[in-house]
mmCIF file of C-alpha atoms in Angstrom:
data_model
loop_
_atom_site.group_PDB
_atom_site.id
_atom_site.type_symbol
_atom_site.label_atom_id
_atom_site.label_comp_id
_atom_site.label_asym_id
_atom_site.label_seq_id
_atom_site.Cartn_x
_atom_site.Cartn_y
_atom_site.Cartn_z
ATOM 1 C CA UNK F 429 129.294 117.574 80.119
ATOM 2 C CA UNK F 430 129.579 116.073 76.638
ATOM 3 C CA UNK F 431 128.052 117.759 73.607
ATOM 4 C CA UNK F 432 125.234 115.194 73.481
ATOM 5 C CA UNK F 433 124.073 115.854 77.062
ATOM 6 C CA UNK F 434 120.915 117.932 77.182
ATOM 7 C CA UNK F 435 121.188 120.440 80.081
ATOM 8 C CA UNK F 436 117.399 120.498 80.416
ATOM 9 C CA UNK F 437 117.362 116.723 80.906
ATOM 10 C CA UNK F 438 120.391 116.734 83.223
ATOM 11 C CA UNK F 439 118.705 119.230 85.564
ATOM 12 C CA UNK F 440 115.220 117.821 84.953
ATOM 13 C CA UNK F 441 113.608 121.149 84.035
ATOM 14 C CA UNK F 442 111.179 122.208 81.312
ATOM 15 C CA UNK F 443 112.542 123.954 78.248
ATOM 16 C CA UNK F 444 110.475 126.971 79.265
ATOM 17 C CA UNK F 445 111.843 126.925 82.844
ATOM 18 C CA UNK F 446 112.809 130.219 84.463
ATOM 19 C CA UNK F 447 116.271 130.846 85.869
ATOM 20 C CA UNK F 448 114.864 130.506 89.406
ATOM 21 C CA UNK F 449 113.527 127.040 88.539
ATOM 22 C CA UNK F 450 116.930 126.111 87.115
ATOM 23 C CA UNK F 451 118.680 127.299 90.293
ATOM 24 C CA UNK F 452 116.332 125.302 92.524
ATOM 25 C CA UNK F 453 116.858 122.174 90.424
ATOM 26 C CA UNK F 454 120.626 122.652 90.538
ATOM 27 C CA UNK F 455 120.720 123.077 94.324
ATOM 28 C CA UNK F 456 118.638 119.944 94.822
ATOM 29 C CA UNK F 457 120.767 117.800 92.495
ATOM 30 C CA UNK F 458 124.052 119.237 93.763
ATOM 31 C CA UNK F 459 123.149 118.191 97.302
ATOM 32 C CA UNK F 460 122.065 114.760 96.069
ATOM 33 C CA UNK F 461 125.251 114.034 94.084
ATOM 34 C CA UNK F 462 127.964 115.888 96.010
ATOM 35 C CA UNK F 463 130.738 113.313 96.717
ATOM 36 C CA UNK F 464 130.858 114.420 100.359
ATOM 37 C CA UNK F 465 127.193 113.406 100.740
ATOM 38 C CA UNK F 466 126.932 110.502 98.278
ATOM 39 C CA UNK F 467 129.280 107.491 98.433
ATOM 40 C CA UNK F 468 128.129 106.092 95.058
ATOM 41 C CA UNK F 469 130.829 105.456 92.456
ATOM 42 C CA UNK F 470 128.815 107.563 89.999
ATOM 43 C CA UNK F 471 128.424 110.532 92.379
ATOM 44 C CA UNK F 472 131.486 112.510 91.301
ATOM 45 C CA UNK F 473 130.795 112.133 87.568
ATOM 46 C CA UNK F 474 127.099 112.964 88.002
ATOM 47 C CA UNK F 475 127.953 115.993 90.137
ATOM 48 C CA UNK F 476 130.244 117.262 87.357
ATOM 49 C CA UNK F 477 127.444 116.773 84.771
ATOM 50 C CA UNK F 478 124.969 118.710 86.929
ATOM 51 C CA UNK F 479 127.463 121.532 87.525
ATOM 52 C CA UNK F 480 128.376 121.738 83.819
ATOM 53 C CA UNK F 481 124.690 121.914 82.848
ATOM 54 C CA UNK F 482 124.100 124.698 85.375
ATOM 55 C CA UNK F 483 127.097 126.692 84.093
ATOM 56 C CA UNK F 484 125.675 126.401 80.592
ATOM 57 C CA UNK F 485 122.408 127.962 81.750
ATOM 58 C CA UNK F 486 124.318 130.836 83.369
ATOM 59 C CA UNK F 487 126.156 131.694 80.145
ATOM 60 C CA UNK F 488 123.650 132.971 77.536
ATOM 61 C CA UNK F 489 126.233 132.952 74.751
ATOM 62 C CA UNK F 490 127.264 129.342 75.353
ATOM 63 C CA UNK F 491 123.602 128.310 75.680
ATOM 64 C CA UNK F 492 122.844 129.963 72.327
ATOM 65 C CA UNK F 493 125.778 128.118 70.769
ATOM 66 C CA UNK F 494 124.578 124.818 72.211
ATOM 67 C CA UNK F 495 121.059 125.365 70.879
ATOM 68 C CA UNK F 496 122.478 126.287 67.478
ATOM 69 C CA UNK F 497 124.535 123.073 67.519
ATOM 70 C CA UNK F 498 121.370 121.093 68.241
ATOM 71 C CA UNK F 499 119.657 122.764 65.291
ATOM 72 C CA UNK F 500 122.648 121.944 63.079
ATOM 73 C CA UNK F 501 122.498 118.295 64.147
ATOM 74 C CA UNK F 502 118.827 118.192 63.175
ATOM 75 C CA UNK F 503 119.595 119.744 59.783
ATOM 76 C CA UNK F 504 122.373 117.188 59.275
ATOM 77 C CA UNK F 505 120.110 114.180 59.479
ATOM 78 C CA UNK F 506 118.178 114.050 62.745
ATOM 79 C CA UNK F 507 114.414 113.536 62.370
ATOM 80 C CA UNK F 508 112.786 116.619 60.906
ATOM 81 C CA UNK F 509 109.882 118.463 62.453
ATOM 82 C CA UNK F 510 109.043 118.920 66.099
ATOM 83 C CA UNK F 511 111.058 116.826 68.547
ATOM 84 C CA UNK F 512 109.409 115.691 71.756
ATOM 85 C CA UNK F 513 110.848 116.113 75.234
ATOM 86 C CA UNK F 514 113.550 113.853 76.558
ATOM 87 C CA UNK F 515 112.461 111.460 79.308
ATOM 88 C CA UNK F 516 114.159 109.936 82.358
ATOM 89 C CA UNK F 517 112.844 106.619 83.679
ATOM 90 C CA UNK F 518 114.163 104.453 86.539
ATOM 91 C CA UNK F 519 115.584 101.015 85.766
ATOM 92 C CA UNK F 520 116.242 98.709 88.715
ATOM 93 C CA UNK F 521 118.878 96.005 88.307
ATOM 94 C CA UNK F 522 120.124 93.231 90.546
ATOM 95 C CA UNK F 523 123.838 93.258 91.323
ATOM 96 C CA UNK F 524 124.270 90.254 89.048
ATOM 97 C CA UNK F 525 122.486 91.973 86.153
ATOM 98 C CA UNK F 526 124.508 95.144 86.597
ATOM 99 C CA UNK F 527 127.828 93.324 86.924
ATOM 100 C CA UNK F 528 127.403 90.908 84.034
ATOM 101 C CA UNK F 529 125.198 92.990 81.717
ATOM 102 C CA UNK F 530 121.708 91.920 80.700
ATOM 103 C CA UNK F 531 118.730 92.532 78.441
ATOM 104 C CA UNK F 532 115.625 94.146 79.921
ATOM 105 C CA UNK F 533 112.161 94.655 78.470
ATOM 106 C CA UNK F 534 110.463 97.930 79.333
ATOM 107 C CA UNK F 535 107.032 99.167 78.347
ATOM 108 C CA UNK F 536 106.471 102.706 77.110
ATOM 109 C CA UNK F 537 103.179 104.447 76.447
ATOM 110 C CA UNK F 538 103.064 106.716 73.404
ATOM 111 C CA UNK F 539 100.344 109.274 72.737
ATOM 112 C CA UNK F 540 99.914 109.118 68.974
ATOM 113 C CA UNK F 541 97.539 110.806 66.579
ATOM 114 C CA UNK F 542 94.336 108.854 66.088
ATOM 115 C CA UNK F 543 94.369 107.185 62.690
ATOM 116 C CA UNK F 544 90.603 106.957 62.371
ATOM 117 C CA UNK F 545 89.949 110.699 62.676
ATOM 118 C CA UNK F 546 93.430 111.809 61.470
ATOM 119 C CA UNK F 547 93.992 113.555 64.792
ATOM 120 C CA UNK F 548 90.974 115.862 64.535
ATOM 121 C CA UNK F 549 88.900 114.113 67.184
ATOM 122 C CA UNK F 550 85.840 114.352 64.928
ATOM 123 C CA UNK F 551 84.200 112.041 62.390
ATOM 124 C CA UNK F 552 82.284 113.389 59.386
ATOM 125 C CA UNK F 553 79.323 111.264 58.236
ATOM 126 C CA UNK F 554 77.747 111.024 54.788
ATOM 127 C CA UNK F 555 74.298 111.051 56.339
ATOM 128 C CA UNK F 556 72.710 112.135 59.588
ATOM 129 C CA UNK F 557 73.337 109.902 62.576
ATOM 130 C CA UNK F 558 71.560 109.881 65.960
ATOM 131 C CA UNK F 559 73.124 112.167 68.548
ATOM 132 C CA UNK F 560 74.971 109.892 71.023
ATOM 133 C CA UNK F 561 74.006 112.094 73.977
ATOM 134 C CA UNK F 562 70.232 112.135 73.499
ATOM 135 C CA UNK F 563 69.943 108.983 71.333
ATOM 136 C CA UNK F 564 68.187 110.971 68.618
ATOM 137 C CA UNK F 565 65.285 112.394 70.637
ATOM 138 C CA UNK F 566 66.711 115.904 70.996
ATOM 139 C CA UNK F 567 66.116 116.128 74.741
ATOM 140 C CA UNK F 568 67.974 114.934 77.847
ATOM 141 C CA UNK F 569 66.867 114.313 81.421
ATOM 142 C CA UNK F 570 67.487 117.151 83.875
ATOM 143 C CA UNK F 571 66.250 115.462 87.051
ATOM 144 C CA UNK F 572 62.901 115.358 88.902
ATOM 145 C CA UNK F 573 61.289 113.911 85.801
ATOM 146 C CA UNK F 574 61.913 116.957 83.615
ATOM 147 C CA UNK F 575 63.839 117.262 80.369
ATOM 148 C CA UNK F 576 65.804 119.922 78.580
ATOM 149 C CA UNK F 577 67.031 120.477 75.067
ATOM 150 C CA UNK F 578 70.164 118.515 74.157
ATOM 151 C CA UNK F 579 73.043 120.957 73.750
ATOM 152 C CA UNK F 580 75.127 118.538 71.691
ATOM 153 C CA UNK F 581 72.693 118.545 68.776
ATOM 154 C CA UNK F 582 70.782 121.759 69.622
ATOM 155 C CA UNK F 583 67.624 119.654 69.995
ATOM 156 C CA UNK F 584 67.729 118.331 66.452
ATOM 157 C CA UNK F 585 68.459 114.750 67.535
ATOM 158 C CA UNK F 586 70.769 114.043 64.600
ATOM 159 C CA UNK F 587 74.301 115.086 63.627
ATOM 160 C CA UNK F 588 76.646 114.936 60.652
ATOM 161 C CA UNK F 589 79.745 115.250 62.866
ATOM 162 C CA UNK F 590 80.421 113.267 66.043
ATOM 163 C CA UNK F 591 83.310 112.698 68.406
ATOM 164 C CA UNK F 592 85.624 109.908 67.283
ATOM 165 C CA UNK F 593 84.881 106.834 69.395
ATOM 166 C CA UNK F 594 88.441 105.481 69.064
ATOM 167 C CA UNK F 595 90.046 108.475 70.777
ATOM 168 C CA UNK F 596 86.983 109.805 72.679
ATOM 169 C CA UNK F 597 87.254 113.053 70.718
ATOM 170 C CA UNK F 598 90.783 113.868 71.924
ATOM 171 C CA UNK F 599 92.473 113.361 68.564
ATOM 172 C CA UNK F 600 95.091 111.002 69.966
ATOM 173 C CA UNK F 601 95.218 107.620 71.648
ATOM 174 C CA UNK F 602 97.524 105.681 73.969
ATOM 175 C CA UNK F 603 99.598 102.885 72.488
ATOM 176 C CA UNK F 604 101.893 100.586 74.454
ATOM 177 C CA UNK F 605 105.329 99.915 73.010
ATOM 178 C CA UNK F 606 107.768 97.256 74.276
ATOM 179 C CA UNK F 607 111.440 98.139 74.103
ATOM 180 C CA UNK F 608 114.199 95.564 74.609
ATOM 181 C CA UNK F 609 117.280 97.232 76.076
ATOM 182 C CA UNK F 610 120.795 95.828 76.155
ATOM 183 C CA UNK F 611 122.335 96.968 79.440
ATOM 184 C CA UNK F 612 126.155 96.989 79.406
ATOM 185 C CA UNK F 613 128.110 95.541 82.320
ATOM 186 C CA UNK F 614 129.428 97.760 85.087
ATOM 187 C CA UNK F 615 126.628 100.308 85.593
ATOM 188 C CA UNK F 616 126.119 101.498 89.163
ATOM 189 C CA UNK F 617 123.583 103.548 91.132
ATOM 190 C CA UNK F 618 122.768 106.888 89.541
ATOM 191 C CA UNK F 619 124.353 106.286 86.152
ATOM 192 C CA UNK F 620 122.205 106.804 83.080
ATOM 193 C CA UNK F 621 121.864 104.800 79.894
ATOM 194 C CA UNK F 622 120.938 106.986 76.895
ATOM 195 C CA UNK F 623 118.683 105.595 74.190
ATOM 196 C CA UNK F 624 118.534 108.047 71.304
ATOM 197 C CA UNK F 625 115.057 108.906 69.999
ATOM 198 C CA UNK F 626 113.272 106.347 72.191
ATOM 199 C CA UNK F 627 111.420 108.592 74.652
ATOM 200 C CA UNK F 628 107.627 108.224 74.794
ATOM 201 C CA UNK F 629 106.005 110.615 72.330
ATOM 202 C CA UNK F 630 103.119 112.856 73.267
ATOM 203 C CA UNK F 631 100.803 114.076 70.525
ATOM 204 C CA UNK F 632 98.446 117.024 70.906
ATOM 205 C CA UNK F 633 95.029 117.021 69.334
ATOM 206 C CA UNK F 634 95.049 118.560 65.869
ATOM 207 C CA UNK F 635 98.833 118.735 65.665
ATOM 208 C CA UNK F 636 101.482 116.620 64.061
ATOM 209 C CA UNK F 637 102.891 113.888 66.298
ATOM 210 C CA UNK F 638 106.417 114.991 67.269
ATOM 211 C CA UNK F 639 109.518 112.876 66.735
ATOM 212 C CA UNK F 640 110.655 111.054 69.872
ATOM 213 C CA UNK F 641 113.191 112.673 72.167
ATOM 214 C CA UNK F 642 115.948 110.764 73.950
ATOM 215 C CA UNK F 643 115.179 108.246 76.682
ATOM 216 C CA UNK F 644 117.484 108.114 79.707
ATOM 217 C CA UNK F 645 117.306 105.061 81.949
ATOM 218 C CA UNK F 646 118.572 105.921 85.435
ATOM 219 C CA UNK F 647 120.099 102.880 87.097
ATOM 220 C CA UNK F 648 119.308 101.822 90.640
ATOM 221 C CA UNK F 649 120.685 98.669 92.223
ATOM 222 C CA UNK F 650 118.321 96.480 94.206
ATOM 223 C CA UNK F 651 119.287 95.510 97.740
ATOM 224 C CA UNK F 652 121.113 92.177 97.706
ATOM 225 C CA UNK F 653 120.699 89.387 100.252
ATOM 226 C CA UNK F 654 124.443 88.604 100.318
ATOM 227 C CA UNK F 655 126.494 91.560 99.072
ATOM 228 C CA UNK F 656 126.939 95.238 99.800
ATOM 229 C CA UNK F 657 128.696 97.333 97.152
ATOM 230 C CA UNK F 658 131.443 99.670 98.391
ATOM 231 C CA UNK F 659 132.935 101.418 95.398
ATOM 232 C CA UNK F 660 133.788 98.470 93.155
ATOM 233 C CA UNK F 661 134.372 96.089 96.089
ATOM 234 C CA UNK F 662 131.747 93.582 97.173
ATOM 235 C CA UNK F 663 131.466 93.026 100.922
ATOM 236 C CA UNK F 664 129.975 89.762 102.159
ATOM 237 C CA UNK F 665 129.495 88.488 105.704
ATOM 238 C CA UNK F 666 130.011 84.707 105.903
ATOM 239 C CA UNK F 667 129.015 82.682 109.006
ATOM 240 C CA UNK F 668 131.697 80.120 109.973
ATOM 241 C CA UNK F 669 131.680 77.512 112.741
ATOM 242 C CA UNK F 670 134.053 78.261 115.607
ATOM 243 C CA UNK F 671 135.486 74.771 115.149
ATOM 244 C CA UNK F 672 136.301 75.450 111.480
ATOM 245 C CA UNK F 673 137.965 78.707 112.450
ATOM 246 C CA UNK F 674 140.106 76.865 115.010
ATOM 247 C CA UNK F 675 140.971 73.971 112.731
ATOM 248 C CA UNK F 676 141.531 75.999 109.561
ATOM 249 C CA UNK F 677 140.774 74.591 106.126
ATOM 250 C CA UNK F 678 138.422 75.782 103.382
ATOM 251 C CA UNK F 679 135.049 77.490 103.466
ATOM 252 C CA UNK F 680 132.754 78.147 100.507
ATOM 253 C CA UNK F 681 131.942 81.789 99.848
ATOM 254 C CA UNK F 682 129.510 83.328 97.302
ATOM 255 C CA UNK F 683 130.535 85.312 94.224
ATOM 256 C CA UNK F 684 128.434 87.188 91.678
ATOM 257 C CA UNK F 685 128.474 84.244 89.280
ATOM 258 C CA UNK F 686 128.774 81.250 91.618
ATOM 259 C CA UNK F 687 130.963 80.350 94.585
ATOM 260 C CA UNK F 688 134.668 80.174 95.438
ATOM 261 C CA UNK F 689 136.738 78.366 98.070
ATOM 262 C CA UNK F 690 138.470 80.444 100.710
ATOM 263 C CA UNK F 691 141.494 78.951 102.475
ATOM 264 C CA UNK F 692 141.434 79.997 106.119
ATOM 265 C CA UNK F 693 144.719 81.204 107.528
ATOM 266 C CA UNK F 694 146.558 79.000 110.034
ATOM 267 C CA UNK F 695 148.064 82.131 111.586
ATOM 268 C CA UNK F 696 147.451 82.164 115.365
ATOM 269 C CA UNK F 697 146.075 85.688 114.897
ATOM 270 C CA UNK F 698 143.349 84.269 112.616
ATOM 271 C CA UNK F 699 142.175 87.263 110.543
ATOM 272 C CA UNK F 700 138.430 87.686 110.313
ATOM 273 C CA UNK F 701 138.522 89.606 107.019
ATOM 274 C CA UNK F 702 139.838 88.291 103.714
ATOM 275 C CA UNK F 703 140.178 90.053 100.365
ATOM 276 C CA UNK F 704 139.808 87.998 97.177
ATOM 277 C CA UNK F 705 141.282 90.001 94.318
ATOM 278 C CA UNK F 706 139.312 90.436 91.095
ATOM 279 C CA UNK F 707 136.049 88.894 92.335
ATOM 280 C CA UNK F 708 134.266 92.197 92.879
ATOM 281 C CA UNK F 709 132.250 94.529 90.642
ATOM 282 C CA UNK F 710 133.585 95.376 87.137
ATOM 283 C CA UNK F 711 134.147 98.809 85.626
ATOM 284 C CA UNK F 712 132.317 100.026 82.521
ATOM 285 C CA UNK F 713 134.996 98.650 80.191
ATOM 286 C CA UNK F 714 134.978 95.247 81.903
ATOM 287 C CA UNK F 715 138.769 95.252 82.170
ATOM 288 C CA UNK F 716 139.108 95.858 85.897
ATOM 289 C CA UNK F 717 137.164 94.473 88.828
ATOM 290 C CA UNK F 718 137.101 95.294 92.480
ATOM 291 C CA UNK F 719 137.724 92.740 95.220
ATOM 292 C CA UNK F 720 135.461 90.425 97.151
ATOM 293 C CA UNK F 721 135.817 91.305 100.832
ATOM 294 C CA UNK F 722 134.800 88.390 103.070
ATOM 295 C CA UNK F 723 134.079 89.136 106.717
ATOM 296 C CA UNK F 724 133.843 86.016 108.862
ATOM 297 C CA UNK F 725 131.173 85.799 111.532
ATOM 298 C CA UNK F 726 131.930 83.287 114.287
ATOM 299 C CA UNK F 727 129.083 80.871 114.982
ATOM 300 C CA UNK F 728 129.026 79.006 118.341
ATOM 301 C CA UNK F 729 126.635 76.023 118.475
ATOM 302 C CA UNK F 730 123.478 76.560 120.528
ATOM 303 C CA UNK F 731 123.281 72.897 121.583
ATOM 304 C CA UNK F 732 126.100 70.579 122.697
ATOM 305 C CA UNK F 733 125.329 66.862 123.075
ATOM 306 C CA UNK F 734 126.693 64.638 125.860
ATOM 307 C CA UNK F 735 129.303 62.999 123.610
ATOM 308 C CA UNK F 736 130.363 66.421 122.322
ATOM 309 C CA UNK F 737 130.746 67.677 125.892
ATOM 310 C CA UNK F 738 133.167 64.853 126.704
ATOM 311 C CA UNK F 739 135.353 65.802 123.722
ATOM 312 C CA UNK F 740 135.202 69.495 124.588
ATOM 313 C CA UNK F 741 136.189 68.769 128.205
ATOM 314 C CA UNK F 742 139.244 66.891 126.925
ATOM 315 C CA UNK F 743 140.180 69.848 124.741
ATOM 316 C CA UNK F 744 139.654 72.232 127.646
ATOM 317 C CA UNK F 745 141.944 70.108 129.830
ATOM 318 C CA UNK F 746 144.707 70.026 127.198
ATOM 319 C CA UNK F 747 144.432 73.774 126.768
ATOM 320 C CA UNK F 748 144.633 74.378 130.534
ATOM 321 C CA UNK F 749 147.919 72.469 130.665
ATOM 322 C CA UNK F 750 149.531 75.035 128.316
ATOM 323 C CA UNK F 751 147.328 78.068 128.832
ATOM 324 C CA UNK F 752 150.027 80.738 128.564
ATOM 325 C CA UNK F 753 150.914 79.657 125.008
ATOM 326 C CA UNK F 754 147.515 78.576 123.728
ATOM 327 C CA UNK F 755 145.283 81.285 125.217
ATOM 328 C CA UNK F 756 147.232 84.204 126.733
ATOM 329 C CA UNK F 757 144.116 86.239 127.674
ATOM 330 C CA UNK F 758 142.787 83.257 129.688
ATOM 331 C CA UNK F 759 146.196 82.780 131.314
ATOM 332 C CA UNK F 760 146.258 86.445 132.409
ATOM 333 C CA UNK F 761 142.739 86.163 133.772
ATOM 334 C CA UNK F 762 143.590 82.973 135.641
ATOM 335 C CA UNK F 763 146.560 84.751 137.276
ATOM 336 C CA UNK F 764 144.285 87.509 138.540
ATOM 337 C CA UNK F 765 141.901 84.964 139.974
ATOM 338 C CA UNK F 766 144.730 83.177 141.787
ATOM 339 C CA UNK F 767 145.781 86.474 143.359
ATOM 340 C CA UNK F 768 142.316 87.145 144.621
ATOM 341 C CA UNK F 769 141.992 83.632 146.030
ATOM 342 C CA UNK F 770 145.004 84.167 148.348
ATOM 343 C CA UNK F 771 143.971 85.166 151.899
ATOM 344 C CA UNK F 772 144.566 88.843 152.580
ATOM 345 C CA UNK F 773 147.068 89.770 155.298
ATOM 346 C CA UNK F 774 146.181 92.349 157.906
#
């Protein structure tokens, strides 16, 4: 775990969490990210981060040193005053977005101190104003036609102090903030993108609005209609006509940024899986890519026209004349049938 990783954020626990809460969070995350249970490329690194954070909690001296280092960083130029909690939010990407990098707009909701009442939740008036609860009459309905004294104004009907209408007396209000994020290429499931001091802030009535904590965007990859990611390799199943497989030639296959031509082998064995080097998913540095693994799926036509049947019969006849070389399994089967057709001797 690097010095900038917050163990509270890594384990997803409150800063006031007990050791039992920390242990439960660790067990849950360790099971989620253990490489034996999780095949994601990020699993091993994330498991190490979780384990390192847990070890830090178990060592009071190291935890004290880490907290002191955080204080020193604040003294050295981080925003002064109270710092809000860090926040983890999910960010779903398509395979193309994750492989090539992209820009994403996300909306955050900040709770900020109300400007109108300066965070107090109350407004002071220069003159008496009608009580908003009883509309200035001093009494409120209590059902069955009766009334009772208004408790908001003690029956006086007028007030010099009222709840702030902008924040409904809470002292803070919700404001939406749009954040444009540049996502680097090569992120995979479970990895996190750290945005320093961009977490949503949460003000408390009557208190100073804290400085923003760090925002962590946890990456998830959307299911793709064509590809499945295995490590850094992309696996794609491509339907191919049985006639094309027999004749050989080229077939068009998809890639993350377009298509490519695949030359089918003329080998009699005819492999049904091809590996195209360097057309897979990139690493974080963008220097190395996995492979594109193409698995061919044979497609036999559902309908054969009369003219097609004539041609196929001719091909069948030519094959039957040299069955042992052209189709050994059919030749072996034909031999068994000939044996069974011979009359048995008793």
